[in-house]
Short mmCIF file of C-alpha atoms and ligand atoms in Angstrom, two decimals:
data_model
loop_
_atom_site.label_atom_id
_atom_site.label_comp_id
_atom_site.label_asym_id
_atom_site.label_seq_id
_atom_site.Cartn_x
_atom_site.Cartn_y
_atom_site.Cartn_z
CA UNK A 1 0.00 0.00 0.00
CA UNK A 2 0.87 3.84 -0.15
CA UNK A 3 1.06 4.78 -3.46
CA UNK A 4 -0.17 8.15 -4.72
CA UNK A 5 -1.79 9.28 -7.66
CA UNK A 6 -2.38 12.41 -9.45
CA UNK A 7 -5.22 12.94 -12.08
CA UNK A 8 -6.53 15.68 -14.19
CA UNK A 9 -10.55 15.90 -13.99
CA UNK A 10 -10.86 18.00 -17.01
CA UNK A 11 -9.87 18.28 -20.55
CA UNK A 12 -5.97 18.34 -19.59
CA UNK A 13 -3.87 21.13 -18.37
CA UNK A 14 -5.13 21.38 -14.92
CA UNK A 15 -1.59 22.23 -14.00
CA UNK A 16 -0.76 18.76 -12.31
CA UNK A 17 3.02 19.13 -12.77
CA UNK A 18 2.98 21.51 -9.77
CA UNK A 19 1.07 18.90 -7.46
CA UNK A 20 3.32 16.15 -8.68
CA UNK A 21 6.33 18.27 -7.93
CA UNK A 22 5.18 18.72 -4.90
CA UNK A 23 4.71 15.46 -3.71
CA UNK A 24 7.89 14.48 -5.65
CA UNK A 25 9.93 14.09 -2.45
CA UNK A 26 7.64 12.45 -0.20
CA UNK A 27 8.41 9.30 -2.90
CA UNK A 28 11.20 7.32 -4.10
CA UNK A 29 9.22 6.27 -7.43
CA UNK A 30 7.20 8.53 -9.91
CA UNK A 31 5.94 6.87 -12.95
CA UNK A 32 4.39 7.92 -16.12
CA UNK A 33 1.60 5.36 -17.32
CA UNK A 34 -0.50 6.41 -20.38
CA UNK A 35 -0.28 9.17 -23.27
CA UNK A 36 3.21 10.31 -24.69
CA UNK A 37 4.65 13.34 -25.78
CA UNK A 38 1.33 15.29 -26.78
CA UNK A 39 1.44 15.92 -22.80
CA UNK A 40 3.34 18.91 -21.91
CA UNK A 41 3.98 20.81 -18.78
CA UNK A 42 6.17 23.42 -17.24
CA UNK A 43 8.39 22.66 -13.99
CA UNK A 44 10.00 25.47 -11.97
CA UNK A 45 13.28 24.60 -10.28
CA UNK A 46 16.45 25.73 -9.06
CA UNK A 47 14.84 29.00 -10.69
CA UNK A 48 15.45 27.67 -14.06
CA UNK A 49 12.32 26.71 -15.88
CA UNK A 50 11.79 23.40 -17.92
CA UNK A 51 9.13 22.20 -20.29
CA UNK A 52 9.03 18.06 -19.92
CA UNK A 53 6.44 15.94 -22.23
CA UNK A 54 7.34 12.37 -21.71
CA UNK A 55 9.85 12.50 -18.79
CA UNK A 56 8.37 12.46 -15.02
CA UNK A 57 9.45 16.04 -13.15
CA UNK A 58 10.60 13.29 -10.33
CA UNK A 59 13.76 13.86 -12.64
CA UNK A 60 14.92 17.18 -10.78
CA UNK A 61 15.28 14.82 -7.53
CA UNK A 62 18.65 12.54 -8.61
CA UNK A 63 17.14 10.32 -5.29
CA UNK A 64 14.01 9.42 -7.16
CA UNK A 65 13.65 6.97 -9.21
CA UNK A 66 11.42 8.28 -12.61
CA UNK A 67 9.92 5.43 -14.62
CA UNK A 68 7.98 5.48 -17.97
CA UNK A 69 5.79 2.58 -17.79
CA UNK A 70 4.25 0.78 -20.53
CA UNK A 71 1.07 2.15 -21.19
CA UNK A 72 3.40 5.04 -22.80
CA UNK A 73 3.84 5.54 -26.32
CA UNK A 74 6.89 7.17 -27.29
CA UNK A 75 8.59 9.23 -29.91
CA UNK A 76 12.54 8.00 -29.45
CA UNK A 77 13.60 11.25 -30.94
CA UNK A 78 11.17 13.19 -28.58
CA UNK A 79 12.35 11.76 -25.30
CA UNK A 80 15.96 11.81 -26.72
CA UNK A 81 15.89 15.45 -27.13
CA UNK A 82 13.99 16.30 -23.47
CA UNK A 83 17.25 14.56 -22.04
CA UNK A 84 19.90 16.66 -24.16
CA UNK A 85 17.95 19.56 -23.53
CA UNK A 86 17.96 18.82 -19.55
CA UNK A 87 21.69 17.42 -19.19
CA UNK A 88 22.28 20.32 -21.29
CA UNK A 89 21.42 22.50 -18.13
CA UNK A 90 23.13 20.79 -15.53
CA UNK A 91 20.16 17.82 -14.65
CA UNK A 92 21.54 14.19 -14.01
CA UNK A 93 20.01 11.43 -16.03
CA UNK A 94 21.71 7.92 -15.40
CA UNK A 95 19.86 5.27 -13.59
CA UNK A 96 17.29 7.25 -12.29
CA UNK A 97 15.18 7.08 -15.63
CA UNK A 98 13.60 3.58 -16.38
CA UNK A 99 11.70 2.99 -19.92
CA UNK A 100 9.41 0.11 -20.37
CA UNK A 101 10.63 -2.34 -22.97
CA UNK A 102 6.64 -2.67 -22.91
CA UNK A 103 6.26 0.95 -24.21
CA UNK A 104 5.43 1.27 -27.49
CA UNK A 105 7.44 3.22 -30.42
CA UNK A 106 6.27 5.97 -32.34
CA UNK A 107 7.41 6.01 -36.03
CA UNK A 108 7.47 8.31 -39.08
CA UNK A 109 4.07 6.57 -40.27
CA UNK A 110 2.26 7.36 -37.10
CA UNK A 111 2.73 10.93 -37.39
CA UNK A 112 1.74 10.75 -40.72
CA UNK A 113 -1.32 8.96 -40.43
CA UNK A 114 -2.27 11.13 -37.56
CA UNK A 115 -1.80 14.34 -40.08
CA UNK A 116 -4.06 12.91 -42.52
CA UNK A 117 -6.66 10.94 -40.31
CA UNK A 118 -7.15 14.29 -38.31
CA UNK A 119 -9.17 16.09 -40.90
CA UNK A 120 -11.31 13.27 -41.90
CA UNK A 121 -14.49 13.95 -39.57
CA UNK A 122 -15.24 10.98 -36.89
CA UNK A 123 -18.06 13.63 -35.73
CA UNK A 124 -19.16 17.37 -36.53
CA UNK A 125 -15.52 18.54 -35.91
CA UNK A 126 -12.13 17.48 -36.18
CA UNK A 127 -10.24 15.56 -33.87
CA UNK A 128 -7.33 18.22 -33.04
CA UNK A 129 -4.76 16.61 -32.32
CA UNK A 130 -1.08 17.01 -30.92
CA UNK A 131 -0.33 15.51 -34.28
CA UNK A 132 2.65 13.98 -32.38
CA UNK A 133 1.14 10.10 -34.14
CA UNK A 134 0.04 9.22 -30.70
CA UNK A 135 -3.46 7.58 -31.54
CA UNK A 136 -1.71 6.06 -34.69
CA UNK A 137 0.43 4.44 -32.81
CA UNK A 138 -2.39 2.83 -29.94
CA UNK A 139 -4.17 1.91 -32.71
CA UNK A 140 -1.27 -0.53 -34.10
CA UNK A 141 -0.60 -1.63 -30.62
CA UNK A 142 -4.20 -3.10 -29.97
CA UNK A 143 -3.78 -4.38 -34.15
CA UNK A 144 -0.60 -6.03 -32.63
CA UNK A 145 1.00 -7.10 -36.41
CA UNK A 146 2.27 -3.81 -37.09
CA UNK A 147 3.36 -2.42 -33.77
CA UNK A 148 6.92 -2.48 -32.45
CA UNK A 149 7.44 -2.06 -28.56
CA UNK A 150 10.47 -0.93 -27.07
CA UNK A 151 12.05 -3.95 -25.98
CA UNK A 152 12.20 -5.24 -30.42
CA UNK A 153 14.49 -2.44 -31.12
CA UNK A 154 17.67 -4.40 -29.89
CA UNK A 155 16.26 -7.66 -31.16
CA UNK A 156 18.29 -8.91 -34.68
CA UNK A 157 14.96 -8.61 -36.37
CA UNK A 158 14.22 -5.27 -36.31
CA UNK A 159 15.34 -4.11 -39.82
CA UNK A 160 13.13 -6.57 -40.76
CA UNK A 161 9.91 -5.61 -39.27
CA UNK A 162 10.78 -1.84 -40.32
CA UNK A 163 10.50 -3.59 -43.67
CA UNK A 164 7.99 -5.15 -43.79
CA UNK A 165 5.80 -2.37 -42.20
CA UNK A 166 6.98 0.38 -44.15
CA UNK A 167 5.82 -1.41 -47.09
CA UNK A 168 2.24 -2.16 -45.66
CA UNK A 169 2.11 1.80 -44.90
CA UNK A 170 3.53 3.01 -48.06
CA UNK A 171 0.51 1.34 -49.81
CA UNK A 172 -2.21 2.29 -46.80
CA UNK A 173 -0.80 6.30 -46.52
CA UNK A 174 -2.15 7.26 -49.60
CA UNK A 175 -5.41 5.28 -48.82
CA UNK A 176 -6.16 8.00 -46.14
CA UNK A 177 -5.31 11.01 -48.40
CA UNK A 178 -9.04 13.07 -49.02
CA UNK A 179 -8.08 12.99 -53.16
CA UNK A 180 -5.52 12.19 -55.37
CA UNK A 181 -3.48 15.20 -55.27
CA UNK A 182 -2.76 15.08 -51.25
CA UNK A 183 -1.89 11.37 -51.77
CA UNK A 184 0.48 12.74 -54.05
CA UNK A 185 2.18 14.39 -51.71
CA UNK A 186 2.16 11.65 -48.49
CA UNK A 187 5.76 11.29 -47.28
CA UNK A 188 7.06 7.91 -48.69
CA UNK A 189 8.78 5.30 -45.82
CA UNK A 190 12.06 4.98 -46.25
CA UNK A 191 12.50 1.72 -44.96
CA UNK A 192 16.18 1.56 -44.69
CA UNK A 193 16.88 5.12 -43.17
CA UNK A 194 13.74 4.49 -40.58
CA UNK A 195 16.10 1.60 -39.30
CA UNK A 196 19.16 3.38 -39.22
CA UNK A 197 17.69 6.24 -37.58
CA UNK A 198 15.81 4.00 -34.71
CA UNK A 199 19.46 1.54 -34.59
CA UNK A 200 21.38 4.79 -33.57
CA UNK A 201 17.94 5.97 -31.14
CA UNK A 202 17.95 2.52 -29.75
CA UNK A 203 22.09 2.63 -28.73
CA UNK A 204 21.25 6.09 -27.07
CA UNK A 205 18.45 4.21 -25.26
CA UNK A 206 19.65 1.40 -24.23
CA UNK A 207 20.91 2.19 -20.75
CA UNK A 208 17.39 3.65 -19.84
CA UNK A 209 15.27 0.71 -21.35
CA UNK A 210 14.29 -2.20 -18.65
CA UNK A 211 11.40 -4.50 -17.12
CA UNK A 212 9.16 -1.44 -15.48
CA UNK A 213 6.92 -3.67 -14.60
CA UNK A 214 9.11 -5.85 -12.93
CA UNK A 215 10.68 -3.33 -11.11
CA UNK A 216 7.29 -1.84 -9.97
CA UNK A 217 5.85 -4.92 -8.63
CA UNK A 218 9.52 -6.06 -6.72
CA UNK A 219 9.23 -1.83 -5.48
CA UNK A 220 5.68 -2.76 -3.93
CA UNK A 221 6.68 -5.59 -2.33
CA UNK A 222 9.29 -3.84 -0.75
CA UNK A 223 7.22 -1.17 0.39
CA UNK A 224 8.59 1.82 -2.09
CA UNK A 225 6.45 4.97 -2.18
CA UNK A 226 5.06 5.09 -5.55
CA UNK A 227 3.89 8.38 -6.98
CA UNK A 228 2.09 7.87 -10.13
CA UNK A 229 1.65 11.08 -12.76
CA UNK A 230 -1.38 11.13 -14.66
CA UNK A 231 -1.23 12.90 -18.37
CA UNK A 232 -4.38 14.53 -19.76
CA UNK A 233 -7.35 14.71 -18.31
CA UNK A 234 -10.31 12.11 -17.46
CA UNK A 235 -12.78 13.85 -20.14
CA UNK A 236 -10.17 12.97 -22.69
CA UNK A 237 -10.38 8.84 -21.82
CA UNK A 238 -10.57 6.62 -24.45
CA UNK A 239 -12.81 4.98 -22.94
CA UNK A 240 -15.29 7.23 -20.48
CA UNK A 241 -14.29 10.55 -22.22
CA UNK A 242 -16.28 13.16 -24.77
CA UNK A 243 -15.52 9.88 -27.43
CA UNK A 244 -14.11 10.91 -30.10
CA UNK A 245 -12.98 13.74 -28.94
CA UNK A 246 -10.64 12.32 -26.72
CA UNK A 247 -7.19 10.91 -26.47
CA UNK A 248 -6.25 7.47 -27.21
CA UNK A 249 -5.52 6.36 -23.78
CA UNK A 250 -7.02 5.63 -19.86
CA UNK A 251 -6.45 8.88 -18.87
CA UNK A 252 -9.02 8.63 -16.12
CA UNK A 253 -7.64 6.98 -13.04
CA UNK A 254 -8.81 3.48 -14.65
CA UNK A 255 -5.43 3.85 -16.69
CA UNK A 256 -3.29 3.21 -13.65
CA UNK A 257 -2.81 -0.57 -13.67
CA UNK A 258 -3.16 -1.43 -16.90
CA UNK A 259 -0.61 1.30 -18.16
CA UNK A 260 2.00 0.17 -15.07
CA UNK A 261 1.14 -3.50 -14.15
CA UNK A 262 0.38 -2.19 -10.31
CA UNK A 263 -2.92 -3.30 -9.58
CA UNK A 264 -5.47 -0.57 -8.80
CA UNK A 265 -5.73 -1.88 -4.83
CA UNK A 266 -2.23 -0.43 -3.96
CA UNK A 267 -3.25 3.31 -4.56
CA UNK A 268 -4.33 4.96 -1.33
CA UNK A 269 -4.37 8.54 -2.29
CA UNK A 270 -5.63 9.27 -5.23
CA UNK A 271 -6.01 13.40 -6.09
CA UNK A 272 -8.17 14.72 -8.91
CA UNK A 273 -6.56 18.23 -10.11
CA UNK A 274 -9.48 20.21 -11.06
CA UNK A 275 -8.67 24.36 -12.59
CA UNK A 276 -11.34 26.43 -10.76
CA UNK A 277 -12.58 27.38 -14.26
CA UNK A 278 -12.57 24.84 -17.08
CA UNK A 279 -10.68 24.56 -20.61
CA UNK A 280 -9.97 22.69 -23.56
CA UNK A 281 -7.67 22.35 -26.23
CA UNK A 282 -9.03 20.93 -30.11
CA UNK A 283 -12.44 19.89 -30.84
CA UNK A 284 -15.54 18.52 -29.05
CA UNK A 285 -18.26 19.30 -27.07
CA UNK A 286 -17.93 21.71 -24.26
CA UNK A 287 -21.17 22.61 -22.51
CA UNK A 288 -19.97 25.54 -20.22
CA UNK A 289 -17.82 27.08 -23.14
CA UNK A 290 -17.23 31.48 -23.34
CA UNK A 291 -16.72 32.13 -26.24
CA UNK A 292 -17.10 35.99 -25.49
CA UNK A 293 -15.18 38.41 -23.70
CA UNK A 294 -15.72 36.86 -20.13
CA UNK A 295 -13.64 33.56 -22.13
CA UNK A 296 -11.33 35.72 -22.86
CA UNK A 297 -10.54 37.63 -19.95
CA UNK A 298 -9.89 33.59 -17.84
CA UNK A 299 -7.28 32.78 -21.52
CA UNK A 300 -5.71 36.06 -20.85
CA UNK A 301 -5.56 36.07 -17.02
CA UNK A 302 -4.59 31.96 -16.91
CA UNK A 303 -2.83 32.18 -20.12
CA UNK A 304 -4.23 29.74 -21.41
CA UNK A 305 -2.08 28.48 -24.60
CA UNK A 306 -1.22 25.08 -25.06
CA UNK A 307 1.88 24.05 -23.99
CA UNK A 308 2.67 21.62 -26.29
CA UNK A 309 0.95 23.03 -29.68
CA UNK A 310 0.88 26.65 -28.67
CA UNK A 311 -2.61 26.99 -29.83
CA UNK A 312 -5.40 29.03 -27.46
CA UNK A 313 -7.37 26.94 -25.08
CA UNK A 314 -11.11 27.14 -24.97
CA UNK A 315 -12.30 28.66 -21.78
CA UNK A 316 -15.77 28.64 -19.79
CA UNK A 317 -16.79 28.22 -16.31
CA UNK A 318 -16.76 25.41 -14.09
CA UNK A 319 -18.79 22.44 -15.12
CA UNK A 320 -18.86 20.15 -12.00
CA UNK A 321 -21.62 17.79 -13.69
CA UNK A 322 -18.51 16.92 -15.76
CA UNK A 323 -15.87 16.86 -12.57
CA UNK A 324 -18.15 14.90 -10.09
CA UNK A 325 -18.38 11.98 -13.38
CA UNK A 326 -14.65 12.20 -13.50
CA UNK A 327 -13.66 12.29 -10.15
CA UNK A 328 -16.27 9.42 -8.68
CA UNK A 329 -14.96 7.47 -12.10
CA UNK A 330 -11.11 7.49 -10.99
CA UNK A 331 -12.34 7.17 -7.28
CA UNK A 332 -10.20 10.10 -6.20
CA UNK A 333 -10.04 10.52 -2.09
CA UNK A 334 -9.07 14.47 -2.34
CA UNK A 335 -9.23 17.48 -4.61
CA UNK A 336 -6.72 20.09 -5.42
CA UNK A 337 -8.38 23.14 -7.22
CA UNK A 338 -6.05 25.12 -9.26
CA UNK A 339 -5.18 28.50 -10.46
CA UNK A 340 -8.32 30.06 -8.05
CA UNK A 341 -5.89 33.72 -8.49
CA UNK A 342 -7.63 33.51 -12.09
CA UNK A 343 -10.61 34.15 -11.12
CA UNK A 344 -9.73 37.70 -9.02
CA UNK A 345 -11.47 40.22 -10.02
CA UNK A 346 -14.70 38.88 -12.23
CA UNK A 347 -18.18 40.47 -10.57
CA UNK A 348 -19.58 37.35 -10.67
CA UNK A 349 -18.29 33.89 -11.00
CA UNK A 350 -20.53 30.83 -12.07
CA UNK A 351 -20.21 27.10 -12.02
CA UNK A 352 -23.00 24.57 -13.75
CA UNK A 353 -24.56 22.06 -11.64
CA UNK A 354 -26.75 20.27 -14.27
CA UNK A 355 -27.82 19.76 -17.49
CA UNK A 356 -30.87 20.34 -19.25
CA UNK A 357 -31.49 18.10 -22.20
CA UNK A 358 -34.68 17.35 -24.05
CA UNK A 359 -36.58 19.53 -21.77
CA UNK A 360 -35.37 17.75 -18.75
CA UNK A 361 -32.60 17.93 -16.31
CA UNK A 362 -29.99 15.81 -15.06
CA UNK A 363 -26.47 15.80 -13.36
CA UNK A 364 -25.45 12.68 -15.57
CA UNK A 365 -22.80 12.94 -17.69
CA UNK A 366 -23.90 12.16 -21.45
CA UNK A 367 -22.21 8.90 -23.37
CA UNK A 368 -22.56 10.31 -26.60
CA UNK A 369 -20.58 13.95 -27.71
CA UNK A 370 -23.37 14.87 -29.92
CA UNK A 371 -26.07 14.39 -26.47
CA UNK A 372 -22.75 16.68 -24.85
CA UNK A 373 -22.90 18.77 -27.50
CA UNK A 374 -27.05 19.56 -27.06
CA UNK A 375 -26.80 20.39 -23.83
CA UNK A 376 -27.77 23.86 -21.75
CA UNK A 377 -25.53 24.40 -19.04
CA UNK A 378 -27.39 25.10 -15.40
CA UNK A 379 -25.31 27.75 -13.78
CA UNK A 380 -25.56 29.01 -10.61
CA UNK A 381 -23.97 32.29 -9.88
CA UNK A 382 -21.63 33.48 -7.04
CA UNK A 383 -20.40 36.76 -6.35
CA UNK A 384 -16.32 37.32 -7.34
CA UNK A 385 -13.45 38.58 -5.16
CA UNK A 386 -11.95 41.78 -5.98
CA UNK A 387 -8.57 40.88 -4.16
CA UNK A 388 -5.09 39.76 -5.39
CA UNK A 389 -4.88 36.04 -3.73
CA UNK A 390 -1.84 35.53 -5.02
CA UNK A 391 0.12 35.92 -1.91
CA UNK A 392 -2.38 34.50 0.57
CA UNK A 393 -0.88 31.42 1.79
CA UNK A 394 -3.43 30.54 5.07
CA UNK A 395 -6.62 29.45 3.99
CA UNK A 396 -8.44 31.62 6.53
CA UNK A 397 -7.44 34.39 4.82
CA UNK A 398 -9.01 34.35 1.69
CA UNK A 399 -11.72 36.80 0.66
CA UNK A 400 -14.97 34.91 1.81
CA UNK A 401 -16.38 35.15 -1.60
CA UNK A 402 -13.67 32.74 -2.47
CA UNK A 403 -13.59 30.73 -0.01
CA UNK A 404 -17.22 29.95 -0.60
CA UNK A 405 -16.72 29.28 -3.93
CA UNK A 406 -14.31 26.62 -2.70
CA UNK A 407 -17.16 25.28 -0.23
CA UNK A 408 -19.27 24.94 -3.06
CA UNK A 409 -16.97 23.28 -5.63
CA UNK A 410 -16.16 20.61 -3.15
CA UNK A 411 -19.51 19.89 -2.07
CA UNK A 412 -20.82 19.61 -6.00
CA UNK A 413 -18.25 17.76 -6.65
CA UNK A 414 -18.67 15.28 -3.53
CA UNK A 415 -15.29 14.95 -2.66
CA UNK A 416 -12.88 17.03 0.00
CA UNK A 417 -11.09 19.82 -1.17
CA UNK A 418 -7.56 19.72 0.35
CA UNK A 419 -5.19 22.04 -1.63
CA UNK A 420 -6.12 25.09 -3.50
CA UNK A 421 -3.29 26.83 -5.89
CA UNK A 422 -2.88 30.58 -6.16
CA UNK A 423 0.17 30.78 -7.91
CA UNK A 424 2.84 29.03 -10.03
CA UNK A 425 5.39 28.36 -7.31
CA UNK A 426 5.45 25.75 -4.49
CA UNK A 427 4.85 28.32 -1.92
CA UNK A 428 1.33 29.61 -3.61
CA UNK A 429 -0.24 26.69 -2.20
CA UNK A 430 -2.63 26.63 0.40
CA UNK A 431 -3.31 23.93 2.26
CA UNK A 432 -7.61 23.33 3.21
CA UNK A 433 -8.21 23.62 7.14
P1 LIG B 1 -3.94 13.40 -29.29
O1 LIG B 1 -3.74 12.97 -27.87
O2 LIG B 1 -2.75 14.12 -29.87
O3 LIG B 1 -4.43 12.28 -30.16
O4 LIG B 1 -5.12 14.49 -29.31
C1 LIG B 1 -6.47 14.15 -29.01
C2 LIG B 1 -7.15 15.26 -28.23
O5 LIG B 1 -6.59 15.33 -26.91
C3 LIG B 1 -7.01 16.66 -28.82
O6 LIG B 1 -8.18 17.39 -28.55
C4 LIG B 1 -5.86 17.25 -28.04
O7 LIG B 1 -5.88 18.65 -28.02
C5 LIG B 1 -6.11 16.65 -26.67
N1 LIG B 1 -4.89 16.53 -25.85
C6 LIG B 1 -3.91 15.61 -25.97
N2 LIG B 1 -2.98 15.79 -25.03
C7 LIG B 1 -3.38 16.83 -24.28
C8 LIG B 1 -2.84 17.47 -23.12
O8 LIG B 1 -1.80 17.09 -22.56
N3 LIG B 1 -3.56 18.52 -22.65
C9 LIG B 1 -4.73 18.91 -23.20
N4 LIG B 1 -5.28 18.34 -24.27
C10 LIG B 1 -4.61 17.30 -24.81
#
């Protein structure tokens, strides 16, 4: 027992790199589990700041162990260049990064295929994603006889899977092209400089590349703290998200064992990381969406721009019909509300507590997007804070306004509130008497 885990509620971005750093230190293990490098998030330390995707922030902390399970998909390249860029400034990487020769390997073809599958129209709306081949890939690890995990790339037959795939996706690439003049232009394989390429990725690798799973299970048994790092967000599960709007992993909490090999029953602490507002980044339904100057004011005061593509999030108010779904889904014990300091200064401040669909309305979470997408939020209305929070760091001193706006995102939600977050750094963090 004793493990922790940390997972976003939302669409993604709820800013759970701070909690994780956080909690960094009270464990010797922090593990990655799902998603890949279309994660992104910004870590703060020794004053120096540093944008990870696929690498665990336990990295800063030489003591803990960071591990990439196998539920990961990753870009060799990608990963390869987050550690130049952080030995580059003076951060140790040696045997405290583990990857999971279970993790699967993103190729050329995946990010292809995830260019031209993007635009094709599952629903109403594009997909928009990271474009970083991350569903591509999934999709040829469940379809098994053209995926290659981590653990082939130092086996004697490599060059000859390359092969053989290449030439399956040189003929399916053009397949997926909307007409005859973009399949024209789809980026041919190059079987023999994929495999060079991945050889000389896979020597670089090497040292990093182990059983995780292995590891993990001999770590519980010997009663390591395990602190496991969530990417995304909940509404962006394959399975129990805005489908297909989503990602193309568990990013709920049901992602844990099946993306580590730790069953589910060792997790004690499990914290959902909800924003106090809500966003979203690419297409899909989004019932409590601004798309006026009130969205614009929470982009501009949370500046809200993706991380990894840059592009401007979606804003609107809190929708706890969605976060009480998500949070009794992953069976979270605690909640830490972020970036509250966003919401200084608005007159009024609302968060939805139902739905109305069809004339009638419910607190149940729709299956289907385009149900999401018919839905009239039910907002209640607080009154706003006037006050810069931003240095407050006892929870008794918050304006009352805001503190009841806590109160009444926790009790929505159903679950405790125990850390709010005014600020970017550690110390804006306020602990919930
Ligand atoms: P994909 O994960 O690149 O396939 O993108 C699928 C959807 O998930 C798109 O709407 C992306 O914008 C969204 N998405 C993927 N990763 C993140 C993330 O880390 N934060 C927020 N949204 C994400």
């Amino acid at each position: 027992m004793g493990a922790t885990a940390v997972i976003g509620l939302q669409w993604g971005d709820e800013a759970k790199g701070k909690i994780v750093d956080l909690l960094t230190k009270e464990h010797d293990i922090v593990v990655r589990y799902q998603g890949g490098a279309n994660a992104g998030h910004t870590v703060v330390f020794d004053g120096q700041k540093f944008k990870l995707s696929l690498i665990p922030s336990g990295i800063f902390r030489h003591n803990v162990q960071s591990v990439i399970a196998n539920g990961v998909v990753i870009d060799p390249a990608s990963i390869l260049g987050e550690i130049e860029s952080l030995t580059s400034r003076g951060v140790a990487i040696d045997t405290n990064l583990m990857i999971s020769d279970r993790a699967h390997v993103i190729f050329p073809w995946h990010k292809e295929e995830d260019r031209l599958m993007n635009d094709m129209g599952v629903g109403k709306e594009a997909i928009g994603t990271t474009m970083r081949g991350i569903g591509p890939c999934y999709r040829d690890k469940i379809g098994r006889s053209s995926a290659i995990r981590f653990g082939d790339l130092f086996r004697s037959d490599l060059k000859e899977k390359i092969e053989k795939i290449a030439a399956i996706k040189n003929r399916s690439l053009p397949g997926l092209a909307p007409n005859a003049e973009a399949a024209a232009q789809v980026k041919v394989m190059d079987a023999g400089e994929i495999y060079r390429q991945y050889a000389e990725y896979a020597e670089k690798l090497r040292p990093f590349v182990a059983d995780v799973t292995g590891y993990l299970l001999d770590a519980v048994d010997a009663g390591k703290k395990i602190l496991f790092e969530g990417a995304q967000g909940a509404l962006l599960d394959i399975d129990y998200g805005t489908f297909p709007y989503v990602t193309s992993s568990n990013s709920s909490g049901v992602g844990i064992s099946a993306g580590s090999g730790v069953p589910a029953r060792y997790i004690d602490r499990l914290i959902g990381i909800v924003k106090a507002y809500t966003t979203r980044v690419g297409g899909g339904p989004f019932p409590t969406e601004l798309d006026n100057e009130i969205g614009q004011k929470i982009r501009d005061r949370g500046n809200e721009y993706g991380t990894v593509t840059k592009r401007p999030r979606r804003c609107g108010w809190f929708d706890a019909v969605a976060a009480r779904y998500t949070a009794r889904l992953s069976g979270v014990t605690e909640i830490s509300l972020m970036l509250l300091d966003v919401l200084s200064t608005f007159d009024e401040i609302s968060i939805c507590t139902a739905y109305e669909i069809d004339g009638k309305t419910t607190t149940h979470f729709p299956a289907n997007a385009e149900d999401l997408r018919r839905v009239k939020p039910v907002l209640e209305t607080h009154p706003g804070w006037s006050e810069d929070i931003t240095r407050i760091s006892r929870y008794a001193d918050l304006p009352e306004n805001a503190k009841k706006y806590v109160a009444r995102i926790s009790e929505v939600i159903g679950k405790p509130i125990s850390m709010v977050s005014v600020g970017p750094s550690r110390e804006q963090t306020i602990a919930v008497e």
